[in-house]
């Protein structure tokens, strides 16, 4: 039997058209990445770092945006939106640089939105081995709206089937990460990984550590009183290394510069306490806190849950009056 290529081509085009229309409708209606609403979505999707999402996220003009490193992947964006009483979108990106933070903050502020900015010592290092401004590249790349993306459509269908079969909720990924047991690590292991000679490949976050205080000052001044800066926590062993290798002095100067030049709230979770001293609160090498700690961070910021029983130095609101004494105490 001869294959009728004309009919086959027509059938293929019709089928592709039907799938495309179906994908558009399903993607738009379900809004899996939370461009229109942050509720009843997979938390992992709300903080997805897929490059093609950054441009539509900016164009969505939500009331609040998060900016920061992959630590924001451990913050419940849906809950954050509830606490802020506003639509909130994540724009976190792994291994973010200070230049990327400043660039995307400026873009968002053009839309008169508010920001939750997370800061880490490594992200402020201007010598970090990231060659390009990934936000700038994403915003200048012409891509079709994700509503038309067949790949996202198939991912969504798979998620729905998996959730139904295994009776999973939208918090499943967070709950699983809390249960994970990271390989044990020691001070010597951290030191060799991040500060060895040379540091291990892919761990060059503190190499030639340098902070641009002018960049920090500019970031501090473009925000307003409804914005929030979060100084994220790390395992306590990292703080010992910061002091030993001169990171602490520069990082503290950056925090001081930020606080003395901004109208935004600045809340610091830096410091040694029973939370940052527990290895089970972090993943491999004490690098990321687990989602359960992300929940405690929100408890402190919004004075919810069991926040009164948290360590006194876990979430200190900083201002021009207390910044000097706070840093001296550390």
PDB file of N, CA, C and O in Angstrom, residues 23-42 45-46 53 56-57 60 87-89 146-147 152 156 159-160:
ATOM      1  N   UNK A  23      -2.613  22.905  24.092  1.00  0.00           N
ATOM      2  CA  UNK A  23      -1.527  23.266  25.000  1.00  0.00           C
ATOM      3  C   UNK A  23      -1.682  24.708  25.466  1.00  0.00           C
ATOM      4  O   UNK A  23      -1.501  25.008  26.653  1.00  0.00           O
ATOM      5  N   UNK A  24      -2.002  25.591  24.529  1.00  0.00           N
ATOM      6  CA  UNK A  24      -2.176  27.006  24.879  1.00  0.00           C
ATOM      7  C   UNK A  24      -3.278  27.165  25.924  1.00  0.00           C
ATOM      8  O   UNK A  24      -3.099  27.849  26.945  1.00  0.00           O
ATOM      9  N   UNK A  25      -4.424  26.524  25.692  1.00  0.00           N
ATOM     10  CA  UNK A  25      -5.562  26.663  26.607  1.00  0.00           C
ATOM     11  C   UNK A  25      -5.234  26.101  27.986  1.00  0.00           C
ATOM     12  O   UNK A  25      -5.518  26.733  29.013  1.00  0.00           O
ATOM     13  N   UNK A  26      -4.636  24.901  28.006  1.00  0.00           N
ATOM     14  CA  UNK A  26      -4.314  24.263  29.283  1.00  0.00           C
ATOM     15  C   UNK A  26      -3.233  25.050  30.024  1.00  0.00           C
ATOM     16  O   UNK A  26      -3.351  25.310  31.226  1.00  0.00           O
ATOM     17  N   UNK A  27      -2.181  25.450  29.303  1.00  0.00           N
ATOM     18  CA  UNK A  27      -1.102  26.208  29.942  1.00  0.00           C
ATOM     19  C   UNK A  27      -1.611  27.521  30.516  1.00  0.00           C
ATOM     20  O   UNK A  27      -1.246  27.919  31.630  1.00  0.00           O
ATOM     21  N   UNK A  28      -2.454  28.204  29.740  1.00  0.00           N
ATOM     22  CA  UNK A  28      -2.949  29.504  30.191  1.00  0.00           C
ATOM     23  C   UNK A  28      -3.883  29.342  31.387  1.00  0.00           C
ATOM     24  O   UNK A  28      -3.783  30.088  32.374  1.00  0.00           O
ATOM     25  N   UNK A  29      -4.759  28.360  31.313  1.00  0.00           N
ATOM     26  CA  UNK A  29      -5.754  28.174  32.375  1.00  0.00           C
ATOM     27  C   UNK A  29      -5.094  27.733  33.674  1.00  0.00           C
ATOM     28  O   UNK A  29      -5.398  28.241  34.759  1.00  0.00           O
ATOM     29  N   UNK A  30      -4.155  26.758  33.585  1.00  0.00           N
ATOM     30  CA  UNK A  30      -3.530  26.231  34.800  1.00  0.00           C
ATOM     31  C   UNK A  30      -2.458  27.158  35.355  1.00  0.00           C
ATOM     32  O   UNK A  30      -2.189  27.150  36.550  1.00  0.00           O
ATOM     33  N   UNK A  31      -1.807  27.951  34.474  1.00  0.00           N
ATOM     34  CA  UNK A  31      -0.821  28.934  34.915  1.00  0.00           C
ATOM     35  C   UNK A  31       0.196  28.281  35.856  1.00  0.00           C
ATOM     36  O   UNK A  31       0.415  28.728  36.979  1.00  0.00           O
ATOM     37  N   UNK A  32       0.843  27.213  35.384  1.00  0.00           N
ATOM     38  CA  UNK A  32       1.668  26.377  36.257  1.00  0.00           C
ATOM     39  C   UNK A  32       2.841  27.115  36.891  1.00  0.00           C
ATOM     40  O   UNK A  32       3.346  26.707  37.940  1.00  0.00           O
ATOM     41  N   UNK A  33       3.300  28.203  36.275  1.00  0.00           N
ATOM     42  CA  UNK A  33       4.437  28.946  36.825  1.00  0.00           C
ATOM     43  C   UNK A  33       4.017  30.180  37.627  1.00  0.00           C
ATOM     44  O   UNK A  33       4.858  30.983  38.028  1.00  0.00           O
ATOM     45  N   UNK A  34       2.711  30.344  37.832  1.00  0.00           N
ATOM     46  CA  UNK A  34       2.237  31.401  38.711  1.00  0.00           C
ATOM     47  C   UNK A  34       2.387  32.808  38.176  1.00  0.00           C
ATOM     48  O   UNK A  34       2.585  33.751  38.950  1.00  0.00           O
ATOM     49  N   UNK A  35       2.255  32.987  36.864  1.00  0.00           N
ATOM     50  CA  UNK A  35       2.391  34.337  36.302  1.00  0.00           C
ATOM     51  C   UNK A  35       1.180  35.210  36.620  1.00  0.00           C
ATOM     52  O   UNK A  35       1.285  36.434  36.644  1.00  0.00           O
ATOM     53  N   UNK A  36       0.041  34.575  36.863  1.00  0.00           N
ATOM     54  CA  UNK A  36      -1.171  35.341  37.185  1.00  0.00           C
ATOM     55  C   UNK A  36      -1.605  35.173  38.636  1.00  0.00           C
ATOM     56  O   UNK A  36      -2.262  36.035  39.203  1.00  0.00           O
ATOM     57  N   UNK A  37      -1.215  34.045  39.240  1.00  0.00           N
ATOM     58  CA  UNK A  37      -1.597  33.783  40.626  1.00  0.00           C
ATOM     59  C   UNK A  37      -0.629  32.757  41.210  1.00  0.00           C
ATOM     60  O   UNK A  37      -0.214  31.822  40.520  1.00  0.00           O
ATOM     61  N   UNK A  38      -0.287  32.921  42.477  1.00  0.00           N
ATOM     62  CA  UNK A  38       0.741  32.075  43.102  1.00  0.00           C
ATOM     63  C   UNK A  38       0.167  30.904  43.893  1.00  0.00           C
ATOM     64  O   UNK A  38       0.923  30.157  44.505  1.00  0.00           O
ATOM     65  N   UNK A  39      -1.117  30.725  43.877  1.00  0.00           N
ATOM     66  CA  UNK A  39      -1.735  29.720  44.733  1.00  0.00           C
ATOM     67  C   UNK A  39      -2.060  28.431  43.982  1.00  0.00           C
ATOM     68  O   UNK A  39      -2.284  28.438  42.775  1.00  0.00           O
ATOM     69  N   UNK A  40      -2.078  27.332  44.754  1.00  0.00           N
ATOM     70  CA  UNK A  40      -2.453  26.008  44.240  1.00  0.00           C
ATOM     71  C   UNK A  40      -1.568  25.588  43.065  1.00  0.00           C
ATOM     72  O   UNK A  40      -2.034  24.993  42.096  1.00  0.00           O
ATOM     73  N   UNK A  41      -0.288  25.919  43.159  1.00  0.00           N
ATOM     74  CA  UNK A  41       0.686  25.541  42.136  1.00  0.00           C
ATOM     75  C   UNK A  41       1.790  24.700  42.780  1.00  0.00           C
ATOM     76  O   UNK A  41       2.036  24.808  43.978  1.00  0.00           O
ATOM     77  N   UNK A  42       2.450  23.873  41.979  1.00  0.00           N
ATOM     78  CA  UNK A  42       3.627  23.174  42.475  1.00  0.00           C
ATOM     79  C   UNK A  42       4.664  24.208  42.887  1.00  0.00           C
ATOM     80  O   UNK A  42       5.048  25.062  42.079  1.00  0.00           O
ATOM     81  N   UNK A  45       7.569  24.615  40.625  1.00  0.00           N
ATOM     82  CA  UNK A  45       7.335  25.369  39.393  1.00  0.00           C
ATOM     83  C   UNK A  45       7.368  26.875  39.643  1.00  0.00           C
ATOM     84  O   UNK A  45       7.832  27.648  38.801  1.00  0.00           O
ATOM     85  N   UNK A  46       6.881  27.295  40.806  1.00  0.00           N
ATOM     86  CA  UNK A  46       6.858  28.727  41.120  1.00  0.00           C
ATOM     87  C   UNK A  46       8.260  29.312  41.205  1.00  0.00           C
ATOM     88  O   UNK A  46       8.450  30.503  40.977  1.00  0.00           O
ATOM     89  N   UNK A  53      11.381  31.813  31.207  1.00  0.00           N
ATOM     90  CA  UNK A  53      10.343  32.345  32.084  1.00  0.00           C
ATOM     91  C   UNK A  53      10.619  33.765  32.571  1.00  0.00           C
ATOM     92  O   UNK A  53       9.698  34.463  33.004  1.00  0.00           O
ATOM     93  N   UNK A  56       8.581  36.695  30.559  1.00  0.00           N
ATOM     94  CA  UNK A  56       7.153  36.785  30.913  1.00  0.00           C
ATOM     95  C   UNK A  56       6.912  37.119  32.373  1.00  0.00           C
ATOM     96  O   UNK A  56       5.905  37.734  32.710  1.00  0.00           O
ATOM     97  N   UNK A  57       7.831  36.732  33.244  1.00  0.00           N
ATOM     98  CA  UNK A  57       7.683  37.110  34.651  1.00  0.00           C
ATOM     99  C   UNK A  57       7.777  38.625  34.818  1.00  0.00           C
ATOM    100  O   UNK A  57       6.989  39.229  35.543  1.00  0.00           O
ATOM    101  N   UNK A  60       4.670  40.244  33.571  1.00  0.00           N
ATOM    102  CA  UNK A  60       3.463  39.972  34.351  1.00  0.00           C
ATOM    103  C   UNK A  60       3.123  41.106  35.314  1.00  0.00           C
ATOM    104  O   UNK A  60       1.977  41.266  35.719  1.00  0.00           O
ATOM    105  N   UNK A  87       0.157  39.336  44.849  1.00  0.00           N
ATOM    106  CA  UNK A  87       0.711  38.392  43.886  1.00  0.00           C
ATOM    107  C   UNK A  87       2.233  38.528  43.900  1.00  0.00           C
ATOM    108  O   UNK A  87       2.770  39.629  43.771  1.00  0.00           O
ATOM    109  N   UNK A  88       2.906  37.402  44.070  1.00  0.00           N
ATOM    110  CA  UNK A  88       4.361  37.398  44.192  1.00  0.00           C
ATOM    111  C   UNK A  88       4.963  36.401  43.221  1.00  0.00           C
ATOM    112  O   UNK A  88       4.490  35.268  43.106  1.00  0.00           O
ATOM    113  N   UNK A  89       6.007  36.817  42.524  1.00  0.00           N
ATOM    114  CA  UNK A  89       6.673  35.972  41.532  1.00  0.00           C
ATOM    115  C   UNK A  89       8.146  35.840  41.887  1.00  0.00           C
ATOM    116  O   UNK A  89       8.794  36.817  42.268  1.00  0.00           O
ATOM    117  N   UNK A 146       5.190  31.251  27.116  1.00  0.00           N
ATOM    118  CA  UNK A 146       5.256  29.863  27.545  1.00  0.00           C
ATOM    119  C   UNK A 146       3.908  29.159  27.400  1.00  0.00           C
ATOM    120  O   UNK A 146       3.829  27.935  27.357  1.00  0.00           O
ATOM    121  N   UNK A 147       2.817  29.947  27.258  1.00  0.00           N
ATOM    122  CA  UNK A 147       1.504  29.323  27.054  1.00  0.00           C
ATOM    123  C   UNK A 147       1.507  28.401  25.825  1.00  0.00           C
ATOM    124  O   UNK A 147       0.748  27.450  25.760  1.00  0.00           O
ATOM    125  N   UNK A 152       6.236  22.395  28.144  1.00  0.00           N
ATOM    126  CA  UNK A 152       5.622  22.692  29.435  1.00  0.00           C
ATOM    127  C   UNK A 152       4.268  22.003  29.570  1.00  0.00           C
ATOM    128  O   UNK A 152       3.893  21.556  30.661  1.00  0.00           O
ATOM    129  N   UNK A 156       3.249  19.430  32.521  1.00  0.00           N
ATOM    130  CA  UNK A 156       2.058  19.646  33.330  1.00  0.00           C
ATOM    131  C   UNK A 156       1.188  18.389  33.376  1.00  0.00           C
ATOM    132  O   UNK A 156       0.719  17.989  34.446  1.00  0.00           O
ATOM    133  N   UNK A 159       2.749  15.867  35.598  1.00  0.00           N
ATOM    134  CA  UNK A 159       2.588  16.233  37.003  1.00  0.00           C
ATOM    135  C   UNK A 159       1.191  15.896  37.508  1.00  0.00           C
ATOM    136  O   UNK A 159       1.029  15.362  38.613  1.00  0.00           O
ATOM    137  N   UNK A 160       0.185  16.224  36.711  1.00  0.00           N
ATOM    138  CA  UNK A 160      -1.194  15.973  37.121  1.00  0.00           C
ATOM    139  C   UNK A 160      -1.458  14.487  37.302  1.00  0.00           C
ATOM    140  O   UNK A 160      -2.121  14.062  38.267  1.00  0.00           O
TER     141      UNK A 160
END
